[in-house]
Coordinates of C-alpha atoms in Angstrom, one line a residue:
M525 CA 29.9 -18.6 12.0
P526 CA 26.2 -18.8 11.1
L527 CA 23.8 -19.2 13.9
P528 CA 21.8 -22.5 14.3
R529 CA 18.5 -22.5 12.4
A530 CA 16.4 -22.4 15.6
R531 CA 18.2 -19.4 17.0
L532 CA 18.1 -17.7 13.6
A533 CA 14.3 -18.1 13.6
F534 CA 14.0 -16.6 17.1
V535 CA 16.3 -13.6 16.1
L536 CA 14.1 -13.0 13.0
V537 CA 10.9 -13.0 15.0
T538 CA 12.2 -10.4 17.5
A539 CA 13.1 -8.1 14.6
L540 CA 9.7 -8.6 13.0
L541 CA 8.2 -6.8 16.0
G542 CA 9.2 -3.5 14.4
L543 CA 9.0 -4.7 10.8
G544 CA 7.4 -2.0 8.5
A545 CA 6.9 0.5 11.3
G546 CA 5.3 2.9 8.8
P547 CA 5.9 6.6 8.1
L548 CA 8.5 8.3 10.3
S549 CA 8.4 12.0 11.2
G550 CA 11.2 14.5 11.7
E551 CA 12.6 17.8 10.8
P552 CA 13.4 18.5 7.2
S553 CA 17.0 19.1 6.3
P554 CA 18.4 21.3 3.5
T555 CA 21.7 19.3 3.5
P556 CA 22.6 17.0 0.6
P557 CA 22.3 13.2 1.1
S558 CA 26.1 12.9 1.1
A559 CA 26.1 14.8 4.4
V560 CA 23.3 12.7 6.0
L561 CA 24.5 9.2 5.1
P562 CA 27.6 9.4 7.4
R563 CA 25.3 10.2 10.3
L564 CA 23.7 6.8 9.9
V565 CA 27.1 5.4 10.6
S566 CA 28.3 7.8 13.3
E567 CA 25.0 8.4 15.1
G568 CA 23.1 5.3 14.1
H569 CA 25.9 2.8 14.8
A570 CA 25.5 1.2 11.3
P571 CA 28.6 -0.4 9.8
A572 CA 27.6 1.0 6.5
A573 CA 24.8 3.0 4.8
A574 CA 24.1 3.5 1.2
M575 CA 21.6 5.4 -1.1
L576 CA 20.7 5.0 -4.7
S577 CA 18.7 7.7 -6.4
V578 CA 17.3 7.5 -9.9
S579 CA 15.7 10.2 -12.1
P580 CA 14.9 10.3 -15.9
S581 CA 18.4 11.7 -16.6
A582 CA 20.7 10.0 -14.2
S583 CA 21.3 7.6 -11.3
Q584 CA 23.6 8.2 -8.3
F585 CA 25.0 5.7 -5.8
Q586 CA 26.4 7.0 -2.5
A587 CA 27.8 5.1 0.5
A588 CA 29.2 5.7 3.9
G589 CA 31.2 3.2 6.0
S590 CA 32.2 -0.1 4.4
G591 CA 30.3 -3.2 3.5
I592 CA 27.6 -2.2 1.1
R593 CA 27.9 -2.3 -2.7
R594 CA 25.4 -1.3 -5.2
A595 CA 24.8 -4.8 -6.6
D596 CA 24.4 -6.5 -3.2
R597 CA 21.4 -8.6 -2.4
F598 CA 19.9 -8.0 1.1
R599 CA 16.7 -8.7 3.1
A600 CA 14.1 -6.1 2.4
G601 CA 11.6 -7.0 5.1
S602 CA 8.2 -5.3 4.8
V603 CA 8.8 -4.1 1.3
T604 CA 7.4 -7.6 0.6
K605 CA 4.0 -6.1 1.4
T606 CA 4.0 -3.9 -1.6
F607 CA 4.6 -6.9 -3.9
V608 CA 1.8 -8.8 -2.2
A609 CA -0.6 -5.8 -2.5
T610 CA 0.3 -5.5 -6.2
V611 CA -0.6 -9.1 -6.9
V612 CA -3.9 -8.8 -5.0
L613 CA -4.9 -5.7 -7.0
Q614 CA -4.0 -7.4 -10.2
L615 CA -6.3 -10.3 -9.3
A616 CA -9.0 -7.8 -8.5
A617 CA -8.5 -6.1 -11.9
E618 CA -9.0 -9.6 -13.5
G619 CA -12.2 -10.1 -11.6
R620 CA -10.8 -13.1 -9.7
L621 CA -11.5 -11.5 -6.3
H622 CA -13.1 -8.3 -5.0
L623 CA -11.5 -6.1 -2.4
D624 CA -14.8 -6.1 -0.4
D625 CA -14.8 -9.9 -0.2
P626 CA -14.9 -11.2 3.4
V627 CA -11.8 -13.1 4.3
G628 CA -13.9 -16.2 5.1
R629 CA -15.0 -16.5 1.5
H630 CA -11.4 -17.3 0.4
L631 CA -10.0 -18.8 3.6
P632 CA -12.9 -20.6 5.3
G633 CA -12.0 -21.7 8.8
T634 CA -8.7 -19.8 8.9
V635 CA -10.1 -16.9 11.0
P636 CA -12.9 -17.1 13.6
P637 CA -16.4 -17.1 12.0
R638 CA -17.3 -13.5 12.9
A639 CA -14.1 -12.1 11.6
G640 CA -14.3 -14.3 8.5
R641 CA -17.7 -12.6 7.7
T642 CA -16.8 -9.0 8.6
V643 CA -13.1 -8.5 7.8
T644 CA -12.6 -7.8 4.1
L645 CA -9.5 -8.0 1.8
R646 CA -9.6 -4.2 1.7
A647 CA -9.2 -4.1 5.5
L648 CA -6.2 -6.5 5.3
L649 CA -4.5 -4.4 2.6
T650 CA -5.0 -1.2 4.6
H651 CA -4.2 -2.6 8.1
T652 CA -7.7 -1.7 9.4
S653 CA -8.8 -5.3 10.1
G654 CA -8.3 -5.2 13.9
L655 CA -6.7 -8.7 13.7
P656 CA -3.9 -9.3 16.2
D657 CA -0.3 -9.1 15.0
Y658 CA 1.3 -12.6 15.1
T659 CA 4.8 -11.1 15.7
T660 CA 4.0 -9.7 19.1
G661 CA 3.7 -11.6 22.4
S662 CA 5.5 -14.4 24.1
S663 CA 4.1 -17.3 22.2
L664 CA 6.7 -16.9 19.5
H665 CA 9.6 -16.9 21.9
T666 CA 10.2 -20.7 21.7
A667 CA 13.3 -22.8 21.1
S668 CA 12.2 -23.2 17.5
A669 CA 10.0 -20.4 16.1
P670 CA 7.0 -21.4 14.1
T671 CA 6.4 -20.6 10.5
A672 CA 4.3 -17.5 9.7
R673 CA 1.2 -19.7 8.9
E674 CA 1.5 -21.5 12.2
A675 CA 2.1 -18.4 14.2
V676 CA -0.9 -16.6 12.5
R677 CA -3.2 -19.5 13.3
R678 CA -2.1 -19.4 16.9
A679 CA -2.5 -15.6 17.2
L680 CA -6.0 -15.6 15.7
A681 CA -7.1 -18.3 18.1
T682 CA -5.6 -16.9 21.3
R683 CA -5.1 -13.1 21.2
A684 CA -7.4 -10.1 21.6
Y685 CA -8.8 -8.4 18.5
G686 CA -8.7 -4.6 18.1
P687 CA -11.7 -2.5 16.8
P688 CA -12.2 -3.0 13.0
G689 CA -12.0 0.1 10.8
H690 CA -9.0 1.7 12.7
Y691 CA -5.5 1.6 11.4
R692 CA -3.2 -0.7 13.3
Y693 CA -0.2 -2.2 11.5
A694 CA -0.3 -6.0 11.8
N695 CA 1.9 -8.4 9.9
T696 CA -1.0 -10.9 10.2
N697 CA -2.9 -9.1 7.5
Y698 CA -0.3 -9.8 4.8
V699 CA 0.3 -13.4 5.7
L700 CA -3.5 -13.9 5.2
L701 CA -3.3 -12.0 1.8
G702 CA -0.5 -14.4 0.8
L703 CA -2.8 -17.3 1.6
V704 CA -5.6 -15.6 -0.4
I705 CA -3.3 -15.4 -3.4
E706 CA -2.6 -19.1 -3.2
R707 CA -6.2 -20.0 -2.8
V708 CA -7.3 -17.9 -5.8
T709 CA -4.5 -18.8 -8.2
G710 CA -3.7 -22.4 -7.1
R711 CA 0.0 -21.4 -6.9
P712 CA 2.3 -20.3 -4.1
Y713 CA 2.1 -16.6 -3.6
A714 CA 5.9 -16.2 -4.3
V715 CA 5.5 -18.0 -7.6
E716 CA 2.6 -15.7 -8.5
A717 CA 4.5 -12.6 -7.5
G718 CA 7.5 -13.8 -9.4
R719 CA 5.5 -14.4 -12.6
R720 CA 3.5 -11.1 -12.4
V721 CA 6.1 -8.7 -11.0
I722 CA 9.7 -10.0 -10.8
D723 CA 9.8 -11.6 -14.2
R724 CA 7.8 -8.9 -15.9
L725 CA 10.1 -6.2 -14.7
R726 CA 13.3 -8.3 -15.0
L727 CA 14.2 -7.8 -11.4
T728 CA 17.1 -10.2 -11.6
G729 CA 18.3 -9.5 -8.0
T730 CA 14.9 -10.1 -6.4
S731 CA 13.6 -13.4 -4.9
F732 CA 11.5 -15.0 -2.3
P733 CA 13.8 -17.4 -0.3
G734 CA 11.2 -19.8 1.1
A735 CA 13.2 -22.0 3.5
R736 CA 16.6 -20.9 2.2
T737 CA 18.7 -19.3 5.0
T738 CA 21.5 -17.9 2.8
L739 CA 21.5 -14.8 0.6
P740 CA 22.3 -15.3 -3.1
P741 CA 25.5 -13.7 -4.3
P742 CA 26.7 -11.0 -4.4
H743 CA 25.9 -9.9 -0.9
G744 CA 27.6 -8.2 2.0
R745 CA 27.2 -9.0 5.7
A746 CA 24.3 -8.2 8.0
Y747 CA 24.6 -7.5 11.7
D748 CA 22.1 -7.4 14.6
A749 CA 21.9 -4.8 17.4
A750 CA 24.6 -6.8 19.4
G751 CA 27.0 -6.8 16.4
R752 CA 26.5 -10.4 15.6
D753 CA 26.6 -11.6 12.0
V754 CA 23.1 -12.5 11.0
T755 CA 23.5 -12.7 7.3
A756 CA 22.0 -16.2 7.3
L757 CA 18.5 -16.3 8.6
D758 CA 15.5 -18.6 8.5
P759 CA 12.9 -16.4 6.7
R760 CA 9.9 -18.6 7.2
T761 CA 8.6 -16.7 10.1
A762 CA 8.3 -13.6 7.9
W763 CA 6.9 -15.2 4.7
A764 CA 4.4 -12.9 2.9
A765 CA 4.8 -10.2 5.6
G766 CA 8.6 -9.7 5.0
E767 CA 10.7 -12.4 3.4
L768 CA 11.7 -10.6 0.2
I769 CA 15.4 -10.4 -0.9
S770 CA 16.2 -7.6 -3.4
T771 CA 18.7 -5.0 -4.5
M772 CA 18.6 -1.2 -4.5
D773 CA 18.3 -1.1 -8.2
D774 CA 15.5 -3.6 -8.3
L775 CA 13.5 -1.8 -5.6
N776 CA 13.8 1.5 -7.4
R777 CA 12.7 -0.1 -10.7
F778 CA 9.8 -1.8 -9.0
Y779 CA 8.4 1.2 -7.3
A780 CA 8.9 3.4 -10.3
A781 CA 7.0 0.9 -12.5
L782 CA 4.2 0.6 -9.9
L783 CA 3.6 4.3 -9.5
S784 CA 3.9 5.0 -13.2
G785 CA 1.1 2.5 -13.9
R786 CA 3.0 -0.3 -15.6
L787 CA 1.8 -2.9 -13.1
L788 CA -1.8 -1.9 -12.4
P789 CA -4.7 -0.5 -14.5
P790 CA -5.8 3.1 -13.5
P791 CA -8.7 2.0 -11.2
Q792 CA -6.5 -0.4 -9.2
L793 CA -3.7 2.2 -9.1
R794 CA -6.1 4.7 -7.6
Q795 CA -7.1 2.1 -5.0
L796 CA -3.5 1.3 -4.2
L797 CA -3.0 5.0 -3.3
D798 CA -6.3 5.5 -1.4
T799 CA -5.4 6.3 2.2
R800 CA -8.9 7.1 3.4
P801 CA -9.6 3.8 5.2
A802 CA -6.4 4.3 7.3
N803 CA -7.1 8.1 7.8
G804 CA -4.2 9.1 5.6
R805 CA -1.5 6.9 7.3
Y806 CA -1.4 4.0 4.9
A807 CA -2.8 3.0 1.6
M808 CA -2.4 -0.6 0.2
G809 CA 1.1 -1.9 0.6
V810 CA 2.4 1.7 0.4
Y811 CA 2.2 4.8 2.4
P812 CA 2.7 8.5 1.6
R813 CA 4.9 11.2 3.0
R814 CA 4.4 14.9 2.1
L815 CA 7.7 16.8 2.1
S816 CA 8.3 20.4 2.9
C817 CA 8.6 21.4 -0.7
G818 CA 5.1 20.1 -1.5
T819 CA 6.1 16.8 -3.1
T820 CA 4.4 13.7 -1.9
V821 CA 6.4 10.5 -2.1
W822 CA 5.1 6.9 -1.9
G823 CA 6.8 3.7 -0.8
H824 CA 7.5 1.4 2.1
N825 CA 10.2 0.5 4.6
G826 CA 11.5 -2.8 5.7
H827 CA 12.9 -3.6 9.1
I828 CA 14.2 -7.0 9.8
T829 CA 17.2 -8.5 11.7
G830 CA 20.4 -7.2 10.0
S831 CA 18.7 -4.7 7.7
Y832 CA 16.7 -1.5 7.4
V833 CA 15.6 -0.2 3.9
R834 CA 13.4 2.5 2.7
T835 CA 12.2 3.2 -0.8
A836 CA 10.3 6.3 -1.9
T837 CA 9.1 7.5 -5.3
T838 CA 7.2 10.5 -6.7
S839 CA 3.6 9.9 -7.6
D840 CA 4.5 9.6 -11.3
G841 CA 7.4 7.2 -10.6
R842 CA 9.9 9.5 -12.3
R843 CA 12.1 10.0 -9.3
T844 CA 12.9 7.2 -6.9
V845 CA 15.4 6.7 -4.0
T846 CA 16.3 3.7 -1.9
F847 CA 18.5 3.9 1.1
R848 CA 19.6 1.1 3.4
V849 CA 21.8 0.1 6.3
N850 CA 23.2 -3.4 7.0
T851 CA 22.0 -3.6 10.6
N852 CA 18.8 -3.3 12.6
A853 CA 20.8 -1.4 15.3
V854 CA 19.9 2.1 14.3
P855 CA 17.8 3.6 17.1
L856 CA 14.3 4.5 16.1
G857 CA 14.9 8.1 17.3
T858 CA 17.8 8.4 14.9
L859 CA 15.7 7.0 12.0
R860 CA 13.0 9.5 12.8
T861 CA 15.5 12.3 12.2
L862 CA 17.7 11.0 9.4
E863 CA 15.2 9.3 7.2
P864 CA 13.1 12.5 6.6
A865 CA 16.4 14.4 6.2
L866 CA 17.5 12.0 3.4
L867 CA 14.1 12.3 1.6
E868 CA 14.0 16.0 2.0
A869 CA 17.6 16.3 0.7
E870 CA 16.9 14.1 -2.3
F871 CA 13.5 15.2 -3.5
C872 CA 13.4 18.8 -2.4
R873 CA 16.9 19.8 -3.3
T874 CA 16.4 18.1 -6.7
N875 CA 13.1 20.1 -7.2
R876 CA 14.8 23.4 -6.4
L877 CA 17.6 22.6 -8.9
S878 CA 15.2 21.6 -11.6
P879 CA 14.3 24.1 -14.4

């Protein structure tokens, strides 16, 4: 039985605390993905785990446990940030905004005056703004959780700011970028991302739900850490920081297109992959991971109630992999071990077997 809307919003907020945690570290594994996936079920307590890998010559879907099909829609959490960053960089390429614009130029009155003058769009994109994360703290733990916009306004007015210029992941940054897109284009950020990315790439399983609590069919079930069915959720607390719904095929197609240059001109693609502002930890809506075989893969993760997903692709977009579980119950320590093992198994084994 679906949870009431107010409780669903609360559950979603608690998951957003760990949404998009960033790169995970761990020991590389020479084992194939088929040997790692079952460990997400046996050690990670996931009802099911699945992986879809795509190369120029083939695609392969693998699953462990039961409850995930290749065509299923699911909540992709902070993968939303890559879509938002792509639209912002497209607008920069068109000259409709500049990455060094202060936030206050586009959102006057939204942030305190000093931050409005000094925090740039580049700092929002790279999580170096120092702005407080609206998903942390007790103010969201109410009977009816606020929307992302309301929660961001409250956090900016009441919480301590960190030092600017230092990497600190904050969902606030991407809610503000969603608002910037709306101010610059005159359209909802989801409409703009749909027009510029989803429709262009024909991502037929990808959508922004808005206030819709249900997943479009086909979909499986999603479970929280207590084993409760949380397939239906109010996504408004996540908004531009994490509301995306997608499929494994669509995420692979999106990241492959992005890294291969189909969505951004070369100057903006270089900016997308520039990790210098965040000291190598994050770029703009994507982050790198260098594998033991010398390959660097780019992508993002998404961690939201009922779901964890990770997509990674080579710098040319030719090899891409997405894996997911249908719960947020997998312990972080287990993810720190098994996520790198899956990436190593997929990209490094493939490299060794290639001519």
